[in-house]
PDB file of C-alpha atoms in Angstrom:
ATOM      1  CA  UNK A   1       4.670  12.392  30.374  1.00 51.00           C
ATOM      2  CA  UNK A   2       4.544   9.224  29.514  1.00 50.00           C
ATOM      3  CA  UNK A   3       0.736   9.056  28.929  1.00 50.00           C
ATOM      4  CA  UNK A   4       2.016  11.971  26.201  1.00 50.00           C
ATOM      5  CA  UNK A   5       5.198  10.208  24.977  1.00 49.00           C
ATOM      6  CA  UNK A   6       3.330   7.480  23.974  1.00 49.00           C
ATOM      7  CA  UNK A   7       0.605   8.729  22.594  1.00 54.00           C
ATOM      8  CA  UNK A   8       3.112  10.447  20.234  1.00 50.00           C
ATOM      9  CA  UNK A   9       4.391   6.901  19.632  1.00 47.00           C
ATOM     10  CA  UNK A  10       1.052   5.581  18.174  1.00 46.00           C
ATOM     11  CA  UNK A  11       0.210   8.997  16.329  1.00 42.00           C
ATOM     12  CA  UNK A  12       4.282   8.463  14.460  1.00 42.00           C
ATOM     13  CA  UNK A  13       3.036   4.720  14.022  1.00 41.00           C
ATOM     14  CA  UNK A  14       0.087   5.228  12.473  1.00 47.00           C
ATOM     15  CA  UNK A  15       0.823   8.026  10.232  1.00 42.00           C
ATOM     16  CA  UNK A  16       4.283   5.941   9.038  1.00 45.00           C
ATOM     17  CA  UNK A  17       2.041   3.092   8.040  1.00 51.00           C
ATOM     18  CA  UNK A  18       0.118   5.982   6.401  1.00 57.00           C
ATOM     19  CA  UNK A  19       2.217   7.258   5.029  1.00 73.00           C
ATOM     20  CA  UNK A  20       3.019   6.761   0.313  1.00 82.00           C
ATOM     21  CA  UNK A  21       5.627   4.639  -0.882  1.00 88.00           C
ATOM     22  CA  UNK A  22       8.798   7.291  -1.979  1.00 90.00           C
ATOM     23  CA  UNK A  23       8.894   7.701  -5.782  1.00 92.00           C
ATOM     24  CA  UNK A  24      12.032   4.915  -5.816  1.00 94.00           C
ATOM     25  CA  UNK A  25      11.038   2.507  -3.104  1.00 94.00           C
ATOM     26  CA  UNK A  26       7.628   1.619  -5.807  1.00 95.00           C
ATOM     27  CA  UNK A  27       9.185   2.314  -9.187  1.00 96.00           C
ATOM     28  CA  UNK A  28      11.972  -1.075  -7.799  1.00 96.00           C
ATOM     29  CA  UNK A  29       9.051  -2.330  -6.495  1.00 96.00           C
ATOM     30  CA  UNK A  30       7.038  -2.439  -9.546  1.00 96.00           C
ATOM     31  CA  UNK A  31      10.252  -3.913 -11.715  1.00 97.00           C
ATOM     32  CA  UNK A  32      10.770  -6.711  -9.599  1.00 97.00           C
ATOM     33  CA  UNK A  33       7.324  -7.736  -9.535  1.00 97.00           C
ATOM     34  CA  UNK A  34       6.596  -6.995 -13.372  1.00 97.00           C
ATOM     35  CA  UNK A  35      10.088  -9.561 -14.699  1.00 98.00           C
ATOM     36  CA  UNK A  36       9.399 -11.464 -11.943  1.00 98.00           C
ATOM     37  CA  UNK A  37       5.561 -12.930 -12.953  1.00 98.00           C
ATOM     38  CA  UNK A  38       7.831 -12.260 -17.011  1.00 98.00           C
ATOM     39  CA  UNK A  39      10.972 -13.892 -16.639  1.00 98.00           C
ATOM     40  CA  UNK A  40       9.096 -16.562 -13.883  1.00 98.00           C
ATOM     41  CA  UNK A  41       6.215 -16.462 -16.351  1.00 98.00           C
ATOM     42  CA  UNK A  42       8.794 -17.747 -18.839  1.00 98.00           C
ATOM     43  CA  UNK A  43       9.971 -20.041 -17.289  1.00 98.00           C
ATOM     44  CA  UNK A  44       6.972 -21.335 -15.611  1.00 98.00           C
ATOM     45  CA  UNK A  45       5.661 -21.882 -19.267  1.00 98.00           C
ATOM     46  CA  UNK A  46       9.070 -24.551 -21.216  1.00 98.00           C
ATOM     47  CA  UNK A  47       8.369 -27.001 -17.790  1.00 97.00           C
ATOM     48  CA  UNK A  48       9.651 -29.826 -17.665  1.00 94.00           C
ATOM     49  CA  UNK A  49      13.144 -29.031 -18.896  1.00 94.00           C
ATOM     50  CA  UNK A  50      13.396 -29.618 -22.551  1.00 95.00           C
ATOM     51  CA  UNK A  51       9.555 -28.689 -23.423  1.00 96.00           C
ATOM     52  CA  UNK A  52       9.850 -25.679 -24.664  1.00 96.00           C
ATOM     53  CA  UNK A  53       6.730 -23.611 -25.354  1.00 98.00           C
ATOM     54  CA  UNK A  54       3.560 -24.953 -26.173  1.00 98.00           C
ATOM     55  CA  UNK A  55       0.109 -24.676 -25.888  1.00 98.00           C
ATOM     56  CA  UNK A  56       0.063 -25.705 -21.808  1.00 98.00           C
ATOM     57  CA  UNK A  57       2.537 -23.044 -21.383  1.00 98.00           C
ATOM     58  CA  UNK A  58      -0.320 -19.946 -21.592  1.00 98.00           C
ATOM     59  CA  UNK A  59      -1.381 -21.038 -18.855  1.00 98.00           C
ATOM     60  CA  UNK A  60       1.999 -20.225 -16.578  1.00 98.00           C
ATOM     61  CA  UNK A  61       2.530 -17.013 -17.830  1.00 98.00           C
ATOM     62  CA  UNK A  62      -0.842 -15.871 -17.665  1.00 98.00           C
ATOM     63  CA  UNK A  63      -1.742 -16.385 -14.882  1.00 98.00           C
ATOM     64  CA  UNK A  64       2.182 -15.326 -13.442  1.00 98.00           C
ATOM     65  CA  UNK A  65       2.140 -11.917 -14.634  1.00 98.00           C
ATOM     66  CA  UNK A  66      -1.235 -11.775 -14.552  1.00 98.00           C
ATOM     67  CA  UNK A  67      -1.918 -12.518 -10.131  1.00 97.00           C
ATOM     68  CA  UNK A  68       1.802 -11.922  -8.984  1.00 98.00           C
ATOM     69  CA  UNK A  69       3.123  -8.894 -12.018  1.00 97.00           C
ATOM     70  CA  UNK A  70      -0.860  -6.496 -12.338  1.00 98.00           C
ATOM     71  CA  UNK A  71      -2.051  -7.545  -9.034  1.00 97.00           C
ATOM     72  CA  UNK A  72       0.595  -6.814  -6.703  1.00 96.00           C
ATOM     73  CA  UNK A  73       1.217  -3.896  -8.832  1.00 97.00           C
ATOM     74  CA  UNK A  74      -2.384  -2.760  -7.806  1.00 97.00           C
ATOM     75  CA  UNK A  75      -1.801  -3.273  -4.802  1.00 96.00           C
ATOM     76  CA  UNK A  76       1.551  -1.715  -3.908  1.00 96.00           C
ATOM     77  CA  UNK A  77      -0.001   1.264  -6.490  1.00 96.00           C
ATOM     78  CA  UNK A  78      -2.377   1.225  -3.802  1.00 95.00           C
ATOM     79  CA  UNK A  79      -0.610   1.758  -0.727  1.00 92.00           C
ATOM     80  CA  UNK A  80       0.870   4.760  -2.634  1.00 93.00           C
ATOM     81  CA  UNK A  81      -2.200   6.130  -1.610  1.00 91.00           C
ATOM     82  CA  UNK A  82      -5.033   9.512  -3.256  1.00 94.00           C
ATOM     83  CA  UNK A  83      -7.731   9.470  -6.038  1.00 95.00           C
ATOM     84  CA  UNK A  84      -5.554   8.778  -9.206  1.00 96.00           C
ATOM     85  CA  UNK A  85      -3.163   5.742  -7.936  1.00 96.00           C
ATOM     86  CA  UNK A  86      -6.821   4.510  -6.463  1.00 95.00           C
ATOM     87  CA  UNK A  87      -8.002   4.626  -9.917  1.00 96.00           C
ATOM     88  CA  UNK A  88      -5.029   2.837 -11.250  1.00 97.00           C
ATOM     89  CA  UNK A  89      -4.694   0.353  -8.718  1.00 96.00           C
ATOM     90  CA  UNK A  90      -8.122  -0.965  -9.742  1.00 95.00           C
ATOM     91  CA  UNK A  91      -7.556  -0.707 -13.938  1.00 96.00           C
ATOM     92  CA  UNK A  92      -4.734  -2.199 -12.903  1.00 97.00           C
ATOM     93  CA  UNK A  93      -6.460  -5.370 -11.258  1.00 96.00           C
ATOM     94  CA  UNK A  94      -9.398  -6.218 -13.518  1.00 96.00           C
ATOM     95  CA  UNK A  95      -6.897  -6.237 -15.853  1.00 97.00           C
ATOM     96  CA  UNK A  96      -4.912  -8.923 -13.928  1.00 97.00           C
ATOM     97  CA  UNK A  97      -7.957 -10.535 -12.254  1.00 96.00           C
ATOM     98  CA  UNK A  98      -8.697 -11.120 -17.367  1.00 97.00           C
ATOM     99  CA  UNK A  99      -6.091 -12.251 -17.090  1.00 98.00           C
ATOM    100  CA  UNK A 100      -5.984 -14.623 -14.507  1.00 97.00           C
ATOM    101  CA  UNK A 101      -9.196 -15.864 -16.749  1.00 97.00           C
ATOM    102  CA  UNK A 102      -7.874 -16.027 -20.060  1.00 98.00           C
ATOM    103  CA  UNK A 103      -4.945 -18.944 -17.656  1.00 98.00           C
ATOM    104  CA  UNK A 104      -8.142 -20.618 -16.422  1.00 97.00           C
ATOM    105  CA  UNK A 105      -8.917 -21.208 -20.236  1.00 98.00           C
ATOM    106  CA  UNK A 106      -6.183 -22.333 -21.142  1.00 98.00           C
ATOM    107  CA  UNK A 107      -5.579 -25.036 -18.995  1.00 97.00           C
ATOM    108  CA  UNK A 108      -8.683 -26.406 -19.189  1.00 97.00           C
ATOM    109  CA  UNK A 109      -9.234 -26.367 -23.065  1.00 98.00           C
ATOM    110  CA  UNK A 110      -5.887 -27.932 -22.350  1.00 97.00           C
ATOM    111  CA  UNK A 111      -6.895 -30.963 -19.785  1.00 96.00           C
ATOM    112  CA  UNK A 112     -10.268 -31.110 -22.324  1.00 97.00           C
ATOM    113  CA  UNK A 113      -6.589 -31.856 -25.743  1.00 96.00           C
ATOM    114  CA  UNK A 114      -6.005 -35.255 -23.412  1.00 95.00           C
ATOM    115  CA  UNK A 115      -8.864 -35.940 -22.153  1.00 96.00           C
ATOM    116  CA  UNK A 116      -8.502 -35.169 -18.808  1.00 96.00           C
ATOM    117  CA  UNK A 117      -9.966 -34.543 -15.483  1.00 96.00           C
ATOM    118  CA  UNK A 118     -10.887 -31.411 -13.915  1.00 95.00           C
ATOM    119  CA  UNK A 119      -9.673 -30.562 -10.383  1.00 94.00           C
ATOM    120  CA  UNK A 120      -8.132 -32.861  -9.630  1.00 94.00           C
ATOM    121  CA  UNK A 121      -4.966 -31.618  -7.217  1.00 95.00           C
ATOM    122  CA  UNK A 122      -4.107 -29.186  -3.887  1.00 95.00           C
ATOM    123  CA  UNK A 123      -2.708 -27.155  -6.852  1.00 97.00           C
ATOM    124  CA  UNK A 124      -6.478 -26.848  -8.820  1.00 96.00           C
ATOM    125  CA  UNK A 125      -8.468 -26.605  -6.189  1.00 97.00           C
ATOM    126  CA  UNK A 126      -6.320 -23.335  -4.452  1.00 97.00           C
ATOM    127  CA  UNK A 127      -5.565 -21.302  -7.459  1.00 96.00           C
ATOM    128  CA  UNK A 128      -9.405 -21.522  -9.054  1.00 96.00           C
ATOM    129  CA  UNK A 129      -9.828 -20.447  -5.263  1.00 96.00           C
ATOM    130  CA  UNK A 130      -7.601 -17.517  -5.803  1.00 96.00           C
ATOM    131  CA  UNK A 131      -9.108 -17.037  -8.747  1.00 96.00           C
ATOM    132  CA  UNK A 132     -13.032 -17.121  -7.782  1.00 94.00           C
ATOM    133  CA  UNK A 133     -12.658 -14.857  -4.156  1.00 94.00           C
ATOM    134  CA  UNK A 134     -10.864 -12.373  -5.781  1.00 93.00           C
ATOM    135  CA  UNK A 135     -13.346 -11.781  -8.018  1.00 91.00           C
ATOM    136  CA  UNK A 136     -14.840 -10.466  -5.042  1.00 88.00           C
ATOM    137  CA  UNK A 137     -13.851  -7.699  -4.019  1.00 89.00           C
ATOM    138  CA  UNK A 138     -13.893  -6.579  -7.038  1.00 91.00           C
ATOM    139  CA  UNK A 139     -16.909  -6.075  -7.692  1.00 91.00           C
ATOM    140  CA  UNK A 140     -17.149  -5.102  -4.057  1.00 89.00           C
ATOM    141  CA  UNK A 141     -14.462  -2.889  -4.932  1.00 92.00           C
ATOM    142  CA  UNK A 142     -16.613  -1.572  -8.720  1.00 92.00           C
ATOM    143  CA  UNK A 143     -19.364  -1.465  -7.259  1.00 94.00           C
ATOM    144  CA  UNK A 144     -18.946   0.277  -3.720  1.00 94.00           C
ATOM    145  CA  UNK A 145     -15.610   1.544  -2.844  1.00 94.00           C
ATOM    146  CA  UNK A 146     -14.819   3.487  -6.880  1.00 95.00           C
ATOM    147  CA  UNK A 147     -13.587   6.850  -6.043  1.00 94.00           C
ATOM    148  CA  UNK A 148     -16.595   8.318  -9.022  1.00 95.00           C
ATOM    149  CA  UNK A 149     -19.399   6.257  -8.105  1.00 94.00           C
ATOM    150  CA  UNK A 150     -19.376   3.984  -5.125  1.00 94.00           C
ATOM    151  CA  UNK A 151     -22.358   3.454  -3.214  1.00 96.00           C
ATOM    152  CA  UNK A 152     -20.621   3.778  -0.059  1.00 94.00           C
ATOM    153  CA  UNK A 153     -16.815   4.544  -0.396  1.00 92.00           C
ATOM    154  CA  UNK A 154     -16.503   6.127   2.730  1.00 93.00           C
ATOM    155  CA  UNK A 155     -17.563   2.443   4.500  1.00 94.00           C
ATOM    156  CA  UNK A 156     -14.611   1.777   6.389  1.00 95.00           C
ATOM    157  CA  UNK A 157     -15.664  -1.906   7.179  1.00 94.00           C
ATOM    158  CA  UNK A 158     -15.797  -2.921   3.128  1.00 92.00           C
ATOM    159  CA  UNK A 159     -13.271  -0.506   2.900  1.00 93.00           C
ATOM    160  CA  UNK A 160     -11.247  -2.776   5.083  1.00 94.00           C
ATOM    161  CA  UNK A 161     -12.870  -6.397   4.639  1.00 93.00           C
ATOM    162  CA  UNK A 162     -11.937  -5.246   0.932  1.00 94.00           C
ATOM    163  CA  UNK A 163      -8.400  -4.683   1.389  1.00 93.00           C
ATOM    164  CA  UNK A 164      -7.495  -7.427   3.960  1.00 94.00           C
ATOM    165  CA  UNK A 165      -9.910  -9.921   1.648  1.00 94.00           C
ATOM    166  CA  UNK A 166      -7.494  -8.932  -1.327  1.00 94.00           C
ATOM    167  CA  UNK A 167      -4.070  -9.349   0.212  1.00 94.00           C
ATOM    168  CA  UNK A 168      -5.314 -12.831   1.797  1.00 96.00           C
ATOM    169  CA  UNK A 169      -6.290 -13.771  -1.735  1.00 96.00           C
ATOM    170  CA  UNK A 170      -2.717 -13.044  -2.985  1.00 96.00           C
ATOM    171  CA  UNK A 171      -1.059 -14.545  -0.972  1.00 96.00           C
ATOM    172  CA  UNK A 172      -3.522 -17.427  -1.556  1.00 97.00           C
ATOM    173  CA  UNK A 173      -2.369 -17.330  -5.496  1.00 97.00           C
ATOM    174  CA  UNK A 174       1.128 -16.248  -5.469  1.00 97.00           C
ATOM    175  CA  UNK A 175       1.700 -18.883  -2.764  1.00 97.00           C
ATOM    176  CA  UNK A 176       0.166 -21.242  -5.956  1.00 98.00           C
ATOM    177  CA  UNK A 177       1.792 -20.775  -8.915  1.00 97.00           C
ATOM    178  CA  UNK A 178       4.835 -21.863  -6.687  1.00 97.00           C
ATOM    179  CA  UNK A 179       2.809 -25.317  -5.933  1.00 97.00           C
ATOM    180  CA  UNK A 180       1.941 -25.107  -9.576  1.00 97.00           C
ATOM    181  CA  UNK A 181       5.768 -25.318 -10.933  1.00 97.00           C
ATOM    182  CA  UNK A 182       6.578 -27.536  -8.127  1.00 97.00           C
ATOM    183  CA  UNK A 183       4.182 -29.541  -9.716  1.00 94.00           C
ATOM    184  CA  UNK A 184       6.100 -28.918 -13.734  1.00 95.00           C
ATOM    185  CA  UNK A 185       9.849 -30.209 -11.317  1.00 96.00           C
ATOM    186  CA  UNK A 186       9.212 -32.110  -8.913  1.00 95.00           C
ATOM    187  CA  UNK A 187      11.413 -31.854  -5.326  1.00 94.00           C
ATOM    188  CA  UNK A 188      14.739 -29.011  -6.827  1.00 96.00           C
ATOM    189  CA  UNK A 189      13.659 -27.512  -3.629  1.00 97.00           C
ATOM    190  CA  UNK A 190      17.083 -24.909  -4.939  1.00 97.00           C
ATOM    191  CA  UNK A 191      15.421 -23.843  -8.009  1.00 97.00           C
ATOM    192  CA  UNK A 192      11.196 -23.543  -5.886  1.00 97.00           C
ATOM    193  CA  UNK A 193      13.749 -21.757  -3.323  1.00 97.00           C
ATOM    194  CA  UNK A 194      14.447 -19.519  -5.814  1.00 97.00           C
ATOM    195  CA  UNK A 195      11.592 -18.635  -7.337  1.00 98.00           C
ATOM    196  CA  UNK A 196       9.958 -18.307  -4.249  1.00 97.00           C
ATOM    197  CA  UNK A 197      12.648 -15.574  -3.640  1.00 97.00           C
ATOM    198  CA  UNK A 198      11.242 -12.601  -5.651  1.00 96.00           C
ATOM    199  CA  UNK A 199       7.879 -12.427  -4.055  1.00 96.00           C
ATOM    200  CA  UNK A 200       8.602 -13.138  -0.202  1.00 96.00           C
ATOM    201  CA  UNK A 201      11.129 -10.120  -0.969  1.00 94.00           C
ATOM    202  CA  UNK A 202       8.331  -7.811  -2.549  1.00 95.00           C
ATOM    203  CA  UNK A 203       5.287 -10.020   0.012  1.00 94.00           C
ATOM    204  CA  UNK A 204       5.618  -7.240   2.867  1.00 92.00           C
ATOM    205  CA  UNK A 205       6.150  -4.336   1.807  1.00 87.00           C
ATOM    206  CA  UNK A 206       3.073  -4.629  -1.125  1.00 87.00           C
ATOM    207  CA  UNK A 207       0.684  -6.931   1.464  1.00 85.00           C
ATOM    208  CA  UNK A 208       1.381  -6.354   4.662  1.00 80.00           C
TER     209      UNK A 208
END
C-alpha cells in the first residue's frame, strides 16, 4: 500500500508539472512581462536621470522588449503545450532575437560614434553570451524540433537541451538587463530591487 501510494504521488507530481498554465494565470504573467519590458525598458533608456531619449536609448529598450518581453513570452507560451502554442513559441522567440539583435547593433554603432572600445565590461560580455547562446537553441528548435518539419522532433535529449539551455540563457539575459541599469544609475539599491522584482516574480512560473 505504501509503495502504491508513493507511485500515485509521483504520478500526480509529474501530472502537475505537465499541466498547462491556466488561461487566467497565463494572461497575468504575459501582461506583467509585457508591461515590465516596456516600462522598464523606457526607464532604463532614459537613464541617467535627465538624459532623455537619444540614439543609445534604443539599446536598453530593444533588449528589454526582445529578451524579457518576447523571449519571456515565448518560454511562457511553450509551457501551455500543444501544436499551436509550440509554433507560437518559436515565432515569439525569433521576433525577440531580431529585436535583441537590433539592440546590439544600436550599442555597437553608439560606441563607434563616440570612439569608445567595444566589450570592455562584464555587462557587455554577458549580454553577448546570452544573445549568442540563444541563437543555438533557436537554430536547433527550427531545424530539429519544429512540429511541422523538424528532422528529429521526437528526440527527448534534443528537447531537454533546448528547454533547459534556453531557460539558463534567459536567466543570464535577464540578469544582464539588471547589470546594464546598474551601470547607468550606480548603487541605487532600492531602484535595482524594484526593477528586478517583476522578473523575480515571473521567473519561477516561466523559466522553472
